[in-house]
CSV table of C-alpha atoms in Angstrom, one decimal:
chain,number,residue,atom,x,y,z
A,256,GLY,CA,-6.4,-5.0,-19.7
A,257,ARG,CA,-8.9,-2.9,-19.2
A,258,SER,CA,-9.9,0.4,-17.3
A,259,GLY,CA,-10.5,-0.7,-13.4
A,260,ASP,CA,-8.7,-3.8,-13.7
A,261,LEU,CA,-6.1,-3.0,-11.7
A,262,ILE,CA,-5.7,-1.3,-8.2
A,263,TYR,CA,-3.3,0.7,-6.7
A,264,ILE,CA,-3.4,2.0,-3.0
A,265,MET,CA,-1.7,5.1,-2.0
A,266,ALA,CA,-0.4,7.0,0.9
A,267,SER,CA,-2.0,11.4,0.6
A,268,ASP,CA,1.1,12.6,1.5
A,269,ASP,CA,3.2,10.2,-0.1
A,270,VAL,CA,5.5,10.6,-4.0
A,271,LEU,CA,4.6,8.2,-7.2
A,272,ASP,CA,7.3,8.6,-9.9
A,273,LYS,CA,5.5,10.3,-12.6
A,274,ASP,CA,6.8,6.7,-14.9
A,275,ALA,CA,5.5,4.2,-12.4
A,276,PHE,CA,2.0,3.7,-13.8
A,277,GLU,CA,2.9,3.1,-17.2
A,278,THR,CA,6.2,1.5,-16.4
A,279,CYS,CA,3.8,-1.4,-14.1
A,280,ILE,CA,0.3,-1.5,-16.4
A,281,ASN,CA,3.1,-1.8,-19.5
A,282,LEU,CA,4.8,-5.6,-17.3
A,283,TYR,CA,0.3,-6.6,-16.3
A,284,ARG,CA,0.1,-6.6,-20.0
A,285,LYS,CA,3.3,-8.3,-20.7
A,286,TYR,CA,3.4,-11.3,-18.4
A,287,GLY,CA,-0.7,-11.1,-17.1
A,288,ALA,CA,0.4,-10.7,-13.8
A,289,ASP,CA,-1.8,-11.1,-10.7
A,290,ILE,CA,0.4,-8.7,-8.9
A,291,ILE,CA,3.2,-6.2,-10.3
A,292,LEU,CA,5.5,-5.1,-7.6
A,293,PHE,CA,8.3,-2.2,-7.2
A,294,ASN,CA,10.4,-1.3,-4.5
A,295,LEU,CA,10.9,1.7,-2.1
A,296,TYR,CA,12.7,4.8,-2.1
A,297,GLU,CA,15.6,3.0,-0.1
A,298,GLN,CA,15.7,-0.4,-1.8
A,299,GLU,CA,17.7,-1.6,-4.8
A,300,SER,CA,16.9,0.1,-8.4
A,301,ASP,CA,18.0,-2.2,-11.1
A,302,GLY,CA,15.2,-2.6,-13.1
A,303,LYS,CA,15.6,-6.1,-13.2
A,304,ILE,CA,12.3,-8.1,-13.7
A,305,ASN,CA,11.9,-11.1,-11.7
A,306,ILE,CA,9.0,-13.4,-11.9
A,307,PHE,CA,7.1,-15.6,-8.7
A,308,ASN,CA,4.7,-18.4,-9.3
A,309,LYS,CA,2.4,-20.2,-6.9
A,310,PRO,CA,3.7,-20.2,-4.2
A,311,VAL,CA,4.8,-16.5,-4.2
A,312,PRO,CA,7.1,-16.2,-1.1
A,313,PHE,CA,6.4,-13.7,1.3
A,314,ASN,CA,9.6,-11.9,1.7
A,315,ILE,CA,9.7,-10.8,-1.9
A,316,THR,CA,8.3,-7.1,-0.3
A,317,ASN,CA,7.7,-5.3,2.4
A,318,PRO,CA,4.2,-5.9,4.0
A,319,GLY,CA,3.1,-2.4,3.1
A,320,ASP,CA,0.4,-2.2,0.2
A,321,THR,CA,2.4,1.1,-1.3
A,322,THR,CA,5.1,-1.0,-3.9
A,323,GLN,CA,2.3,-3.2,-5.4
A,324,LEU,CA,-0.5,-2.6,-8.6
A,325,VAL,CA,-3.2,-5.5,-8.2
A,326,ARG,CA,-5.7,-7.5,-10.3
A,327,LYS,CA,-8.7,-6.3,-8.6
A,328,ASP,CA,-11.1,-9.2,-9.2
A,329,LEU,CA,-7.2,-11.0,-7.3
A,330,ILE,CA,-8.9,-8.8,-4.7
A,331,THR,CA,-12.7,-9.2,-4.5
A,332,LYS,CA,-13.6,-12.1,-6.8
A,333,ASN,CA,-13.7,-14.8,-4.2
A,334,ASN,CA,-11.4,-14.2,-1.8
A,335,ASN,CA,-12.3,-10.9,-0.6
A,336,ILE,CA,-9.9,-9.6,1.0
A,337,GLN,CA,-10.0,-6.6,3.4
A,338,TYR,CA,-7.9,-4.2,5.3
A,339,GLU,CA,-8.0,-5.2,9.3
A,340,ASN,CA,-8.9,-2.7,11.5
A,341,PHE,CA,-6.6,-2.0,12.8
A,342,LYS,CA,-4.6,1.6,13.5
A,343,SER,CA,-0.9,-0.1,12.1
A,344,CYS,CA,-0.1,-3.2,10.6
A,345,ASN,CA,-3.8,-3.6,8.6
A,346,ASP,CA,-1.6,-3.8,5.4
A,347,VAL,CA,0.7,-6.7,5.9
A,348,THR,CA,-2.9,-9.1,6.7
A,349,PHE,CA,-4.1,-7.3,3.2
A,350,THR,CA,-0.4,-7.8,1.0
A,351,TYR,CA,0.5,-10.8,2.3
A,352,SER,CA,-2.9,-12.6,1.6
A,353,ILE,CA,-2.7,-11.2,-2.0
A,354,LEU,CA,0.4,-12.6,-2.3
A,355,ALA,CA,-0.7,-16.2,-1.5
A,356,CYS,CA,-4.1,-15.8,-3.8
A,357,ALA,CA,-1.8,-15.0,-7.0
A,358,LYS,CA,-0.6,-17.4,-9.1
A,359,LYS,CA,2.1,-15.4,-11.0
A,360,VAL,CA,3.6,-11.9,-9.8
A,361,VAL,CA,6.1,-9.6,-11.5
A,362,LYS,CA,8.3,-7.5,-9.5
A,363,ILE,CA,10.6,-5.3,-10.8
A,364,ASN,CA,13.8,-3.6,-8.7
A,365,LYS,CA,13.0,0.0,-9.2
A,366,CYS,CA,12.1,2.8,-7.0
A,367,PHE,CA,9.0,4.1,-7.9
A,368,TYR,CA,7.6,4.7,-4.3
A,369,HIS,CA,9.0,7.9,-1.6
A,370,TYR,CA,7.4,8.4,1.9
A,371,ASN,CA,7.2,11.5,3.0
A,372,THR,CA,8.3,11.0,6.3
A,373,ASN,CA,8.2,14.4,7.8
A,374,VAL,CA,4.3,13.7,8.7
A,375,PRO,CA,3.0,14.6,12.3
A,376,ASN,CA,1.2,12.2,13.6
A,377,GLN,CA,2.3,9.9,11.2
A,378,ILE,CA,1.8,6.2,12.0
A,379,SER,CA,5.6,5.0,11.7
A,380,ALA,CA,6.7,7.5,14.2
A,381,SER,CA,4.6,6.2,16.8
A,382,ARG,CA,4.4,2.4,15.6
A,383,GLY,CA,6.6,1.5,18.9
A,384,ASN,CA,3.2,1.9,20.8
A,385,LYS,CA,1.2,-0.1,18.6
A,386,ALA,CA,3.7,-3.1,18.2
A,387,ILE,CA,1.0,-5.7,19.0
A,388,ASN,CA,-0.7,-5.2,16.3
A,389,ILE,CA,1.9,-7.0,14.7
A,390,ILE,CA,0.5,-10.5,16.5
A,391,TYR,CA,-3.6,-9.7,15.6
A,392,ALA,CA,-2.2,-9.0,11.7
A,393,PHE,CA,-0.4,-12.4,11.5
A,394,ASP,CA,-3.4,-14.4,13.4
A,395,ALA,CA,-5.8,-12.5,10.6
A,396,LEU,CA,-3.1,-13.8,8.2
A,397,LYS,CA,-3.3,-17.0,9.1
A,398,SER,CA,-7.2,-17.2,9.4
A,399,ASN,CA,-7.2,-15.9,5.4
A,400,LEU,CA,-4.5,-18.9,4.2
A,401,GLU,CA,-7.1,-21.3,6.7
A,402,LYS,CA,-9.9,-19.9,4.9
A,403,TYR,CA,-7.7,-20.1,1.4
A,404,GLY,CA,-6.7,-23.6,2.0
A,405,LEU,CA,-3.3,-22.6,1.2
A,406,PHE,CA,-1.6,-21.8,5.5
A,407,LYS,CA,-0.2,-25.6,4.8
A,408,LEU,CA,1.5,-24.2,1.5
A,409,TYR,CA,2.8,-21.6,3.3
A,410,GLN,CA,2.8,-22.0,6.8
A,411,GLU,CA,6.9,-22.3,6.8
A,412,ASN,CA,7.1,-18.5,5.0
A,413,PHE,CA,4.9,-17.6,7.2
A,414,ASN,CA,6.7,-18.7,10.4
A,415,ASN,CA,9.9,-16.9,9.0
A,416,THR,CA,8.2,-13.4,7.8
A,417,PHE,CA,6.1,-13.8,11.0
A,418,ALA,CA,9.4,-14.1,12.6
A,419,GLY,CA,11.0,-11.2,11.1
A,420,CYS,CA,8.3,-8.8,11.4
A,421,VAL,CA,7.6,-9.2,15.5
A,422,LYS,CA,11.6,-8.1,15.4
A,423,TYR,CA,11.4,-5.4,13.6
A,424,GLU,CA,8.3,-4.1,15.4
A,425,GLU,CA,9.9,-5.0,18.7
A,426,GLN,CA,12.7,-2.8,18.2
A,427,HIS,CA,10.1,0.4,17.9
A,428,ILE,CA,8.6,-0.5,21.3
A,429,THR,CA,10.6,1.5,23.8
A,430,ASP,CA,8.1,1.4,27.0
A,431,ALA,CA,9.4,-1.1,29.0
A,432,GLU,CA,5.7,-1.8,30.3
A,433,TYR,CA,4.4,-2.1,26.6
A,434,ARG,CA,7.9,-4.5,25.8
A,435,LYS,CA,6.5,-6.8,28.6
A,436,SER,CA,3.0,-6.5,27.7
A,437,PHE,CA,3.4,-7.0,24.1
A,438,PHE,CA,5.3,-10.4,24.5
A,439,ASP,CA,3.4,-12.0,26.9
A,440,THR,CA,0.7,-11.5,24.2
A,441,LEU,CA,2.6,-12.9,22.1
A,442,LYS,CA,3.3,-16.3,24.4
A,443,ALA,CA,-0.2,-16.8,24.5
A,444,LYS,CA,-1.1,-16.5,20.9
A,445,ARG,CA,2.3,-18.6,19.8
């Protein structure tokens, strides 16, 4: 690929291994993938390479956007995939939308990305009081999948992933009143 063919998104306070781009670009060139995925620091790191063709299962990666090198035109060309304007979970819609639009995804089980967890005001530190955003993120994802004509293809994948993400977000809610509001919203939306 040419310079500028790929996009990588990273939080400014985190760290990426120095060989991450070279490895991922080589995989991109070798396999002609739309997306190259890699692992976070806490995941396995055996170096195994897996290739996924459409439909790409959502559960091959976490919903964060920091573990993927993406072909730029996958985002911009026909799909115009954008981030939602949420204070958390905005990467969920983005990540799963690009996975759904991808024809080929290569994942290397290698840990390249390292979260800096010592940051005041980090989103993940207060995610419990923003958990409701997971519901809105999946509403937006469903809308995208319908717009791309892919919802029927991804419906079971969507439902299973949504259930897992709701469970993950719900475990961070500590306020009883917010928990009730979360479940009331969930019931109303589903």
